Every structure is written in C-alpha cells, then in structure tokens.
PDB file of N, CA, C and O in Angstrom:
ATOM      1  N   UNK A  96     135.129 -34.699  80.371  1.00  0.00           N
ATOM      2  CA  UNK A  96     136.160 -35.736  80.296  1.00  0.00           C
ATOM      3  C   UNK A  96     136.963 -35.805  81.592  1.00  0.00           C
ATOM      4  O   UNK A  96     137.144 -34.802  82.268  1.00  0.00           O
ATOM      5  N   UNK A  97     137.419 -36.996  81.889  1.00  0.00           N
ATOM      6  CA  UNK A  97     138.253 -37.179  83.068  1.00  0.00           C
ATOM      7  C   UNK A  97     139.698 -36.871  82.721  1.00  0.00           C
ATOM      8  O   UNK A  97     140.172 -37.228  81.645  1.00  0.00           O
ATOM      9  N   UNK A  98     140.417 -36.226  83.641  1.00  0.00           N
ATOM     10  CA  UNK A  98     141.831 -35.953  83.378  1.00  0.00           C
ATOM     11  C   UNK A  98     142.643 -37.243  83.300  1.00  0.00           C
ATOM     12  O   UNK A  98     142.352 -38.212  83.985  1.00  0.00           O
ATOM     13  N   UNK A  99     143.651 -37.249  82.452  1.00  0.00           N
ATOM     14  CA  UNK A  99     144.535 -38.393  82.294  1.00  0.00           C
ATOM     15  C   UNK A  99     145.965 -37.954  82.567  1.00  0.00           C
ATOM     16  O   UNK A  99     146.326 -36.818  82.277  1.00  0.00           O
ATOM     17  N   UNK A 100     146.767 -38.869  83.114  1.00  0.00           N
ATOM     18  CA  UNK A 100     148.172 -38.560  83.335  1.00  0.00           C
ATOM     19  C   UNK A 100     149.074 -39.361  82.407  1.00  0.00           C
ATOM     20  O   UNK A 100     149.983 -38.808  81.821  1.00  0.00           O
ATOM     21  N   UNK A 101     148.792 -40.645  82.259  1.00  0.00           N
ATOM     22  CA  UNK A 101     149.669 -41.500  81.462  1.00  0.00           C
ATOM     23  C   UNK A 101     148.962 -42.234  80.328  1.00  0.00           C
ATOM     24  O   UNK A 101     149.466 -42.294  79.228  1.00  0.00           O
ATOM     25  N   UNK A 102     147.802 -42.800  80.652  1.00  0.00           N
ATOM     26  CA  UNK A 102     147.094 -43.609  79.653  1.00  0.00           C
ATOM     27  C   UNK A 102     145.602 -43.351  79.709  1.00  0.00           C
ATOM     28  O   UNK A 102     145.054 -43.028  80.749  1.00  0.00           O
ATOM     29  N   UNK A 103     144.975 -43.520  78.554  1.00  0.00           N
ATOM     30  CA  UNK A 103     143.523 -43.411  78.429  1.00  0.00           C
ATOM     31  C   UNK A 103     143.035 -44.726  77.836  1.00  0.00           C
ATOM     32  O   UNK A 103     143.592 -45.209  76.846  1.00  0.00           O
ATOM     33  N   UNK A 104     142.007 -45.304  78.445  1.00  0.00           N
ATOM     34  CA  UNK A 104     141.428 -46.542  77.924  1.00  0.00           C
ATOM     35  C   UNK A 104     140.028 -46.262  77.408  1.00  0.00           C
ATOM     36  O   UNK A 104     139.215 -45.664  78.104  1.00  0.00           O
ATOM     37  N   UNK A 105     139.770 -46.692  76.171  1.00  0.00           N
ATOM     38  CA  UNK A 105     138.464 -46.488  75.543  1.00  0.00           C
ATOM     39  C   UNK A 105     137.918 -47.851  75.134  1.00  0.00           C
ATOM     40  O   UNK A 105     138.591 -48.609  74.427  1.00  0.00           O
ATOM     41  N   UNK A 106     136.713 -48.173  75.616  1.00  0.00           N
ATOM     42  CA  UNK A 106     136.030 -49.424  75.263  1.00  0.00           C
ATOM     43  C   UNK A 106     135.082 -49.172  74.097  1.00  0.00           C
ATOM     44  O   UNK A 106     134.412 -48.144  74.053  1.00  0.00           O
ATOM     45  N   UNK A 107     134.996 -50.137  73.195  1.00  0.00           N
ATOM     46  CA  UNK A 107     134.112 -50.056  72.038  1.00  0.00           C
ATOM     47  C   UNK A 107     133.134 -51.216  72.050  1.00  0.00           C
ATOM     48  O   UNK A 107     133.450 -52.296  72.541  1.00  0.00           O
ATOM     49  N   UNK A 108     131.965 -50.981  71.462  1.00  0.00           N
ATOM     50  CA  UNK A 108     130.998 -52.065  71.321  1.00  0.00           C
ATOM     51  C   UNK A 108     131.405 -52.922  70.126  1.00  0.00           C
ATOM     52  O   UNK A 108     132.216 -52.522  69.295  1.00  0.00           O
ATOM     53  N   UNK A 109     130.828 -54.085  70.027  1.00  0.00           N
ATOM     54  CA  UNK A 109     131.118 -54.975  68.885  1.00  0.00           C
ATOM     55  C   UNK A 109     130.684 -54.350  67.560  1.00  0.00           C
ATOM     56  O   UNK A 109     131.206 -54.683  66.519  1.00  0.00           O
ATOM     57  N   UNK A 110     129.722 -53.431  67.633  1.00  0.00           N
ATOM     58  CA  UNK A 110     129.220 -52.799  66.415  1.00  0.00           C
ATOM     59  C   UNK A 110     130.115 -51.660  65.924  1.00  0.00           C
ATOM     60  O   UNK A 110     129.966 -51.207  64.806  1.00  0.00           O
ATOM     61  N   UNK A 111     131.006 -51.172  66.767  1.00  0.00           N
ATOM     62  CA  UNK A 111     131.840 -50.021  66.396  1.00  0.00           C
ATOM     63  C   UNK A 111     133.297 -50.279  66.764  1.00  0.00           C
ATOM     64  O   UNK A 111     133.871 -49.606  67.597  1.00  0.00           O
ATOM     65  N   UNK A 112     133.898 -51.270  66.131  1.00  0.00           N
ATOM     66  CA  UNK A 112     135.286 -51.608  66.412  1.00  0.00           C
ATOM     67  C   UNK A 112     136.221 -50.558  65.795  1.00  0.00           C
ATOM     68  O   UNK A 112     136.013 -50.134  64.664  1.00  0.00           O
ATOM     69  N   UNK A 113     137.257 -50.156  66.535  1.00  0.00           N
ATOM     70  CA  UNK A 113     138.167 -49.134  66.005  1.00  0.00           C
ATOM     71  C   UNK A 113     139.083 -49.689  64.922  1.00  0.00           C
ATOM     72  O   UNK A 113     139.536 -50.830  65.007  1.00  0.00           O
ATOM     73  N   UNK A 114     139.326 -48.875  63.891  1.00  0.00           N
ATOM     74  CA  UNK A 114     140.288 -49.218  62.845  1.00  0.00           C
ATOM     75  C   UNK A 114     141.552 -48.399  63.005  1.00  0.00           C
ATOM     76  O   UNK A 114     142.652 -48.896  62.824  1.00  0.00           O
ATOM     77  N   UNK A 115     141.382 -47.110  63.327  1.00  0.00           N
ATOM     78  CA  UNK A 115     142.540 -46.246  63.517  1.00  0.00           C
ATOM     79  C   UNK A 115     142.207 -45.139  64.502  1.00  0.00           C
ATOM     80  O   UNK A 115     141.045 -44.887  64.805  1.00  0.00           O
ATOM     81  N   UNK A 116     143.255 -44.490  64.983  1.00  0.00           N
ATOM     82  CA  UNK A 116     143.133 -43.388  65.928  1.00  0.00           C
ATOM     83  C   UNK A 116     144.052 -42.271  65.482  1.00  0.00           C
ATOM     84  O   UNK A 116     145.225 -42.518  65.169  1.00  0.00           O
ATOM     85  N   UNK A 117     143.541 -41.052  65.464  1.00  0.00           N
ATOM     86  CA  UNK A 117     144.351 -39.861  65.229  1.00  0.00           C
ATOM     87  C   UNK A 117     144.196 -38.960  66.447  1.00  0.00           C
ATOM     88  O   UNK A 117     143.083 -38.786  66.957  1.00  0.00           O
ATOM     89  N   UNK A 118     145.302 -38.423  66.940  1.00  0.00           N
ATOM     90  CA  UNK A 118     145.280 -37.534  68.099  1.00  0.00           C
ATOM     91  C   UNK A 118     145.629 -36.127  67.630  1.00  0.00           C
ATOM     92  O   UNK A 118     146.650 -35.927  66.963  1.00  0.00           O
ATOM     93  N   UNK A 119     144.767 -35.167  68.003  1.00  0.00           N
ATOM     94  CA  UNK A 119     144.937 -33.771  67.591  1.00  0.00           C
ATOM     95  C   UNK A 119     145.023 -32.874  68.814  1.00  0.00           C
ATOM     96  O   UNK A 119     144.399 -33.143  69.840  1.00  0.00           O
ATOM     97  N   UNK A 120     145.773 -31.769  68.667  1.00  0.00           N
ATOM     98  CA  UNK A 120     145.746 -30.758  69.721  1.00  0.00           C
ATOM     99  C   UNK A 120     144.609 -29.778  69.429  1.00  0.00           C
ATOM    100  O   UNK A 120     143.849 -29.968  68.467  1.00  0.00           O
ATOM    101  N   UNK A 121     144.475 -28.737  70.236  1.00  0.00           N
ATOM    102  CA  UNK A 121     143.343 -27.811  70.083  1.00  0.00           C
ATOM    103  C   UNK A 121     143.448 -26.940  68.836  1.00  0.00           C
ATOM    104  O   UNK A 121     142.461 -26.321  68.437  1.00  0.00           O
ATOM    105  N   UNK A 122     144.615 -26.904  68.191  1.00  0.00           N
ATOM    106  CA  UNK A 122     144.758 -26.141  66.941  1.00  0.00           C
ATOM    107  C   UNK A 122     144.435 -26.998  65.726  1.00  0.00           C
ATOM    108  O   UNK A 122     144.447 -26.511  64.604  1.00  0.00           O
ATOM    109  N   UNK A 123     144.192 -28.297  65.953  1.00  0.00           N
ATOM    110  CA  UNK A 123     143.900 -29.207  64.851  1.00  0.00           C
ATOM    111  C   UNK A 123     145.132 -29.890  64.289  1.00  0.00           C
ATOM    112  O   UNK A 123     145.049 -30.621  63.307  1.00  0.00           O
ATOM    113  N   UNK A 124     146.280 -29.686  64.923  1.00  0.00           N
ATOM    114  CA  UNK A 124     147.517 -30.311  64.465  1.00  0.00           C
ATOM    115  C   UNK A 124     147.506 -31.798  64.819  1.00  0.00           C
ATOM    116  O   UNK A 124     147.248 -32.170  65.965  1.00  0.00           O
ATOM    117  N   UNK A 125     147.787 -32.634  63.823  1.00  0.00           N
ATOM    118  CA  UNK A 125     147.868 -34.076  64.035  1.00  0.00           C
ATOM    119  C   UNK A 125     149.157 -34.395  64.790  1.00  0.00           C
ATOM    120  O   UNK A 125     150.250 -34.051  64.346  1.00  0.00           O
ATOM    121  N   UNK A 126     149.030 -35.036  65.948  1.00  0.00           N
ATOM    122  CA  UNK A 126     150.180 -35.348  66.792  1.00  0.00           C
ATOM    123  C   UNK A 126     150.620 -36.800  66.697  1.00  0.00           C
ATOM    124  O   UNK A 126     151.798 -37.111  66.864  1.00  0.00           O
ATOM    125  N   UNK A 127     149.666 -37.676  66.445  1.00  0.00           N
ATOM    126  CA  UNK A 127     149.981 -39.101  66.422  1.00  0.00           C
ATOM    127  C   UNK A 127     148.871 -39.845  65.695  1.00  0.00           C
ATOM    128  O   UNK A 127     147.719 -39.422  65.725  1.00  0.00           O
ATOM    129  N   UNK A 128     149.231 -40.948  65.065  1.00  0.00           N
ATOM    130  CA  UNK A 128     148.231 -41.795  64.411  1.00  0.00           C
ATOM    131  C   UNK A 128     148.634 -43.236  64.636  1.00  0.00           C
ATOM    132  O   UNK A 128     149.807 -43.569  64.579  1.00  0.00           O
ATOM    133  N   UNK A 129     147.650 -44.075  64.935  1.00  0.00           N
ATOM    134  CA  UNK A 129     147.920 -45.498  65.100  1.00  0.00           C
ATOM    135  C   UNK A 129     146.766 -46.309  64.535  1.00  0.00           C
ATOM    136  O   UNK A 129     145.657 -45.806  64.397  1.00  0.00           O
ATOM    137  N   UNK A 130     147.064 -47.552  64.221  1.00  0.00           N
ATOM    138  CA  UNK A 130     146.076 -48.458  63.645  1.00  0.00           C
ATOM    139  C   UNK A 130     145.869 -49.641  64.583  1.00  0.00           C
ATOM    140  O   UNK A 130     146.767 -50.008  65.339  1.00  0.00           O
ATOM    141  N   UNK A 131     144.685 -50.240  64.515  1.00  0.00           N
ATOM    142  CA  UNK A 131     144.328 -51.345  65.387  1.00  0.00           C
ATOM    143  C   UNK A 131     144.108 -52.614  64.573  1.00  0.00           C
ATOM    144  O   UNK A 131     143.654 -52.553  63.428  1.00  0.00           O
ATOM    145  N   UNK A 132     144.397 -53.754  65.209  1.00  0.00           N
ATOM    146  CA  UNK A 132     144.122 -55.032  64.569  1.00  0.00           C
ATOM    147  C   UNK A 132     142.614 -55.266  64.550  1.00  0.00           C
ATOM    148  O   UNK A 132     141.896 -54.809  65.449  1.00  0.00           O
ATOM    149  N   UNK A 133     142.154 -55.971  63.558  1.00  0.00           N
ATOM    150  CA  UNK A 133     140.731 -56.287  63.458  1.00  0.00           C
ATOM    151  C   UNK A 133     140.287 -57.080  64.676  1.00  0.00           C
ATOM    152  O   UNK A 133     140.992 -57.961  65.160  1.00  0.00           O
ATOM    153  N   UNK A 134     139.118 -56.733  65.211  1.00  0.00           N
ATOM    154  CA  UNK A 134     138.577 -57.415  66.379  1.00  0.00           C
ATOM    155  C   UNK A 134     138.927 -56.758  67.698  1.00  0.00           C
ATOM    156  O   UNK A 134     138.512 -57.213  68.747  1.00  0.00           O
ATOM    157  N   UNK A 135     139.699 -55.681  67.662  1.00  0.00           N
ATOM    158  CA  UNK A 135     140.074 -54.967  68.882  1.00  0.00           C
ATOM    159  C   UNK A 135     138.860 -54.224  69.426  1.00  0.00           C
ATOM    160  O   UNK A 135     138.193 -53.512  68.687  1.00  0.00           O
ATOM    161  N   UNK A 136     138.564 -54.396  70.721  1.00  0.00           N
ATOM    162  CA  UNK A 136     137.422 -53.679  71.296  1.00  0.00           C
ATOM    163  C   UNK A 136     137.835 -52.703  72.395  1.00  0.00           C
ATOM    164  O   UNK A 136     137.010 -52.017  72.970  1.00  0.00           O
ATOM    165  N   UNK A 137     139.152 -52.627  72.664  1.00  0.00           N
ATOM    166  CA  UNK A 137     139.670 -51.699  73.668  1.00  0.00           C
ATOM    167  C   UNK A 137     140.897 -50.992  73.101  1.00  0.00           C
ATOM    168  O   UNK A 137     141.783 -51.637  72.549  1.00  0.00           O
ATOM    169  N   UNK A 138     140.908 -49.682  73.252  1.00  0.00           N
ATOM    170  CA  UNK A 138     142.072 -48.899  72.836  1.00  0.00           C
ATOM    171  C   UNK A 138     142.710 -48.309  74.084  1.00  0.00           C
ATOM    172  O   UNK A 138     142.037 -47.656  74.872  1.00  0.00           O
ATOM    173  N   UNK A 139     143.999 -48.563  74.262  1.00  0.00           N
ATOM    174  CA  UNK A 139     144.755 -47.956  75.349  1.00  0.00           C
ATOM    175  C   UNK A 139     145.728 -46.976  74.705  1.00  0.00           C
ATOM    176  O   UNK A 139     146.585 -47.375  73.904  1.00  0.00           O
ATOM    177  N   UNK A 140     145.556 -45.701  75.032  1.00  0.00           N
ATOM    178  CA  UNK A 140     146.314 -44.638  74.392  1.00  0.00           C
ATOM    179  C   UNK A 140     147.311 -44.064  75.388  1.00  0.00           C
ATOM    180  O   UNK A 140     146.925 -43.604  76.465  1.00  0.00           O
ATOM    181  N   UNK A 141     148.582 -44.088  75.030  1.00  0.00           N
ATOM    182  CA  UNK A 141     149.636 -43.525  75.877  1.00  0.00           C
ATOM    183  C   UNK A 141     149.703 -42.018  75.635  1.00  0.00           C
ATOM    184  O   UNK A 141     150.000 -41.576  74.535  1.00  0.00           O
ATOM    185  N   UNK A 142     149.411 -41.235  76.671  1.00  0.00           N
ATOM    186  CA  UNK A 142     149.464 -39.769  76.567  1.00  0.00           C
ATOM    187  C   UNK A 142     150.558 -39.197  77.469  1.00  0.00           C
ATOM    188  O   UNK A 142     150.635 -37.986  77.655  1.00  0.00           O
ATOM    189  N   UNK A 143     151.418 -40.050  77.995  1.00  0.00           N
ATOM    190  CA  UNK A 143     152.431 -39.612  78.955  1.00  0.00           C
ATOM    191  C   UNK A 143     153.418 -38.616  78.352  1.00  0.00           C
ATOM    192  O   UNK A 143     153.961 -37.782  79.064  1.00  0.00           O
ATOM    193  N   UNK A 144     153.636 -38.682  77.041  1.00  0.00           N
ATOM    194  CA  UNK A 144     154.615 -37.801  76.409  1.00  0.00           C
ATOM    195  C   UNK A 144     154.018 -36.475  75.933  1.00  0.00           C
ATOM    196  O   UNK A 144     154.744 -35.626  75.413  1.00  0.00           O
ATOM    197  N   UNK A 145     152.714 -36.260  76.112  1.00  0.00           N
ATOM    198  CA  UNK A 145     152.081 -34.993  75.746  1.00  0.00           C
ATOM    199  C   UNK A 145     152.214 -33.983  76.875  1.00  0.00           C
ATOM    200  O   UNK A 145     152.240 -34.343  78.045  1.00  0.00           O
ATOM    201  N   UNK A 146     152.269 -32.713  76.505  1.00  0.00           N
ATOM    202  CA  UNK A 146     152.212 -31.645  77.503  1.00  0.00           C
ATOM    203  C   UNK A 146     150.813 -31.595  78.094  1.00  0.00           C
ATOM    204  O   UNK A 146     149.851 -32.077  77.481  1.00  0.00           O
ATOM    205  N   UNK A 147     150.674 -30.993  79.272  1.00  0.00           N
ATOM    206  CA  UNK A 147     149.350 -30.821  79.866  1.00  0.00           C
ATOM    207  C   UNK A 147     148.484 -29.983  78.942  1.00  0.00           C
ATOM    208  O   UNK A 147     148.954 -29.024  78.319  1.00  0.00           O
ATOM    209  N   UNK A 148     147.203 -30.350  78.831  1.00  0.00           N
ATOM    210  CA  UNK A 148     146.284 -29.605  77.982  1.00  0.00           C
ATOM    211  C   UNK A 148     145.148 -30.470  77.490  1.00  0.00           C
ATOM    212  O   UNK A 148     144.934 -31.588  77.964  1.00  0.00           O
ATOM    213  N   UNK A 149     144.413 -29.957  76.512  1.00  0.00           N
ATOM    214  CA  UNK A 149     143.254 -30.643  75.939  1.00  0.00           C
ATOM    215  C   UNK A 149     143.654 -31.246  74.593  1.00  0.00           C
ATOM    216  O   UNK A 149     144.334 -30.604  73.786  1.00  0.00           O
ATOM    217  N   UNK A 150     143.200 -32.477  74.357  1.00  0.00           N
ATOM    218  CA  UNK A 150     143.487 -33.188  73.110  1.00  0.00           C
ATOM    219  C   UNK A 150     142.214 -33.878  72.630  1.00  0.00           C
ATOM    220  O   UNK A 150     141.307 -34.139  73.411  1.00  0.00           O
ATOM    221  N   UNK A 151     142.183 -34.164  71.343  1.00  0.00           N
ATOM    222  CA  UNK A 151     141.034 -34.837  70.740  1.00  0.00           C
ATOM    223  C   UNK A 151     141.494 -36.157  70.141  1.00  0.00           C
ATOM    224  O   UNK A 151     142.460 -36.206  69.382  1.00  0.00           O
ATOM    225  N   UNK A 152     140.789 -37.226  70.520  1.00  0.00           N
ATOM    226  CA  UNK A 152     141.037 -38.556  69.977  1.00  0.00           C
ATOM    227  C   UNK A 152     139.977 -38.831  68.923  1.00  0.00           C
ATOM    228  O   UNK A 152     138.783 -38.833  69.233  1.00  0.00           O
ATOM    229  N   UNK A 153     140.385 -39.038  67.697  1.00  0.00           N
ATOM    230  CA  UNK A 153     139.459 -39.297  66.599  1.00  0.00           C
ATOM    231  C   UNK A 153     139.630 -40.746  66.143  1.00  0.00           C
ATOM    232  O   UNK A 153     140.640 -41.098  65.522  1.00  0.00           O
ATOM    233  N   UNK A 154     138.645 -41.565  66.498  1.00  0.00           N
ATOM    234  CA  UNK A 154     138.674 -42.982  66.148  1.00  0.00           C
ATOM    235  C   UNK A 154     137.876 -43.213  64.873  1.00  0.00           C
ATOM    236  O   UNK A 154     136.721 -42.801  64.779  1.00  0.00           O
ATOM    237  N   UNK A 155     138.483 -43.875  63.910  1.00  0.00           N
ATOM    238  CA  UNK A 155     137.756 -44.351  62.734  1.00  0.00           C
ATOM    239  C   UNK A 155     137.300 -45.764  63.050  1.00  0.00           C
ATOM    240  O   UNK A 155     138.114 -46.617  63.425  1.00  0.00           O
ATOM    241  N   UNK A 156     135.997 -46.002  62.928  1.00  0.00           N
ATOM    242  CA  UNK A 156     135.458 -47.331  63.201  1.00  0.00           C
ATOM    243  C   UNK A 156     134.739 -47.833  61.966  1.00  0.00           C
ATOM    244  O   UNK A 156     134.582 -47.094  60.982  1.00  0.00           O
ATOM    245  N   UNK A 157     134.265 -49.065  62.035  1.00  0.00           N
ATOM    246  CA  UNK A 157     133.482 -49.616  60.933  1.00  0.00           C
ATOM    247  C   UNK A 157     132.104 -48.961  60.839  1.00  0.00           C
ATOM    248  O   UNK A 157     131.368 -49.203  59.899  1.00  0.00           O
ATOM    249  N   UNK A 158     131.764 -48.085  61.784  1.00  0.00           N
ATOM    250  CA  UNK A 158     130.481 -47.367  61.782  1.00  0.00           C
ATOM    251  C   UNK A 158     130.642 -45.866  61.621  1.00  0.00           C
ATOM    252  O   UNK A 158     129.688 -45.122  61.777  1.00  0.00           O
ATOM    253  N   UNK A 159     131.856 -45.380  61.371  1.00  0.00           N
ATOM    254  CA  UNK A 159     132.080 -43.948  61.219  1.00  0.00           C
ATOM    255  C   UNK A 159     133.135 -43.444  62.188  1.00  0.00           C
ATOM    256  O   UNK A 159     133.948 -44.201  62.697  1.00  0.00           O
ATOM    257  N   UNK A 160     133.104 -42.144  62.446  1.00  0.00           N
ATOM    258  CA  UNK A 160     134.105 -41.497  63.289  1.00  0.00           C
ATOM    259  C   UNK A 160     133.552 -41.210  64.680  1.00  0.00           C
ATOM    260  O   UNK A 160     132.432 -40.746  64.811  1.00  0.00           O
ATOM    261  N   UNK A 161     134.357 -41.489  65.696  1.00  0.00           N
ATOM    262  CA  UNK A 161     134.020 -41.172  67.084  1.00  0.00           C
ATOM    263  C   UNK A 161     135.109 -40.238  67.603  1.00  0.00           C
ATOM    264  O   UNK A 161     136.298 -40.569  67.509  1.00  0.00           O
ATOM    265  N   UNK A 162     134.726 -39.099  68.124  1.00  0.00           N
ATOM    266  CA  UNK A 162     135.687 -38.134  68.656  1.00  0.00           C
ATOM    267  C   UNK A 162     135.494 -37.997  70.154  1.00  0.00           C
ATOM    268  O   UNK A 162     134.377 -37.773  70.619  1.00  0.00           O
ATOM    269  N   UNK A 163     136.585 -38.145  70.894  1.00  0.00           N
ATOM    270  CA  UNK A 163     136.576 -38.009  72.353  1.00  0.00           C
ATOM    271  C   UNK A 163     137.564 -36.915  72.748  1.00  0.00           C
ATOM    272  O   UNK A 163     138.668 -36.840  72.196  1.00  0.00           O
ATOM    273  N   UNK A 164     137.170 -36.086  73.694  1.00  0.00           N
ATOM    274  CA  UNK A 164     138.059 -35.045  74.205  1.00  0.00           C
ATOM    275  C   UNK A 164     138.673 -35.538  75.505  1.00  0.00           C
ATOM    276  O   UNK A 164     137.976 -36.108  76.348  1.00  0.00           O
ATOM    277  N   UNK A 165     139.981 -35.330  75.654  1.00  0.00           N
ATOM    278  CA  UNK A 165     140.645 -35.699  76.893  1.00  0.00           C
ATOM    279  C   UNK A 165     141.424 -34.497  77.428  1.00  0.00           C
ATOM    280  O   UNK A 165     141.784 -33.597  76.673  1.00  0.00           O
ATOM    281  N   UNK A 166     141.664 -34.524  78.721  1.00  0.00           N
ATOM    282  CA  UNK A 166     142.487 -33.515  79.369  1.00  0.00           C
ATOM    283  C   UNK A 166     143.695 -34.241  79.935  1.00  0.00           C
ATOM    284  O   UNK A 166     143.554 -35.182  80.708  1.00  0.00           O
ATOM    285  N   UNK A 167     144.881 -33.797  79.536  1.00  0.00           N
ATOM    286  CA  UNK A 167     146.127 -34.376  80.050  1.00  0.00           C
ATOM    287  C   UNK A 167     146.616 -33.509  81.197  1.00  0.00           C
ATOM    288  O   UNK A 167     146.775 -32.317  81.053  1.00  0.00           O
ATOM    289  N   UNK A 168     146.820 -34.109  82.364  1.00  0.00           N
ATOM    290  CA  UNK A 168     147.362 -33.403  83.545  1.00  0.00           C
ATOM    291  C   UNK A 168     148.775 -33.844  83.805  1.00  0.00           C
ATOM    292  O   UNK A 168     149.140 -34.928  83.678  1.00  0.00           O
TER     293      UNK A 168
END
C-alpha cells in the first residue's frame, strides 16, 4: 500500500459499487463508519485525523466485502 497523509481515494468498478465503509485499526477496533449514495464509484476517505500507522478499510459492496490496507504517515 502507498502511504497516505490526508486522504485516500479508492476507485470502484460499476460491478462493485460501495455501500458502506468501516475503518479498523490493527487491533480490530472500529474507528469510523460511513455510507455512500447509490451509484458512487469513487470513495475519498479522510485519514488526516488518524495517528500514523496501519489501518484497514473494509468496503461493503453489492458484490461482497473488499478490504484495503493503508499506511498513514
């Protein structure tokens, strides 16, 4: 994963549109949850308020769950 400082942008295909996003730390603690409007194909996630470290973005889509690991610098 590429390091992020303020924002992370995730593009989705038309077949896997995001419905919601949950952000977890490495202990599995839920830090934030947000929902997306139908038809959204890009998620911009603000990580500026997180401490430096590794986080997991768990996207619920119409095709299942997609998990992405990010590093906040």
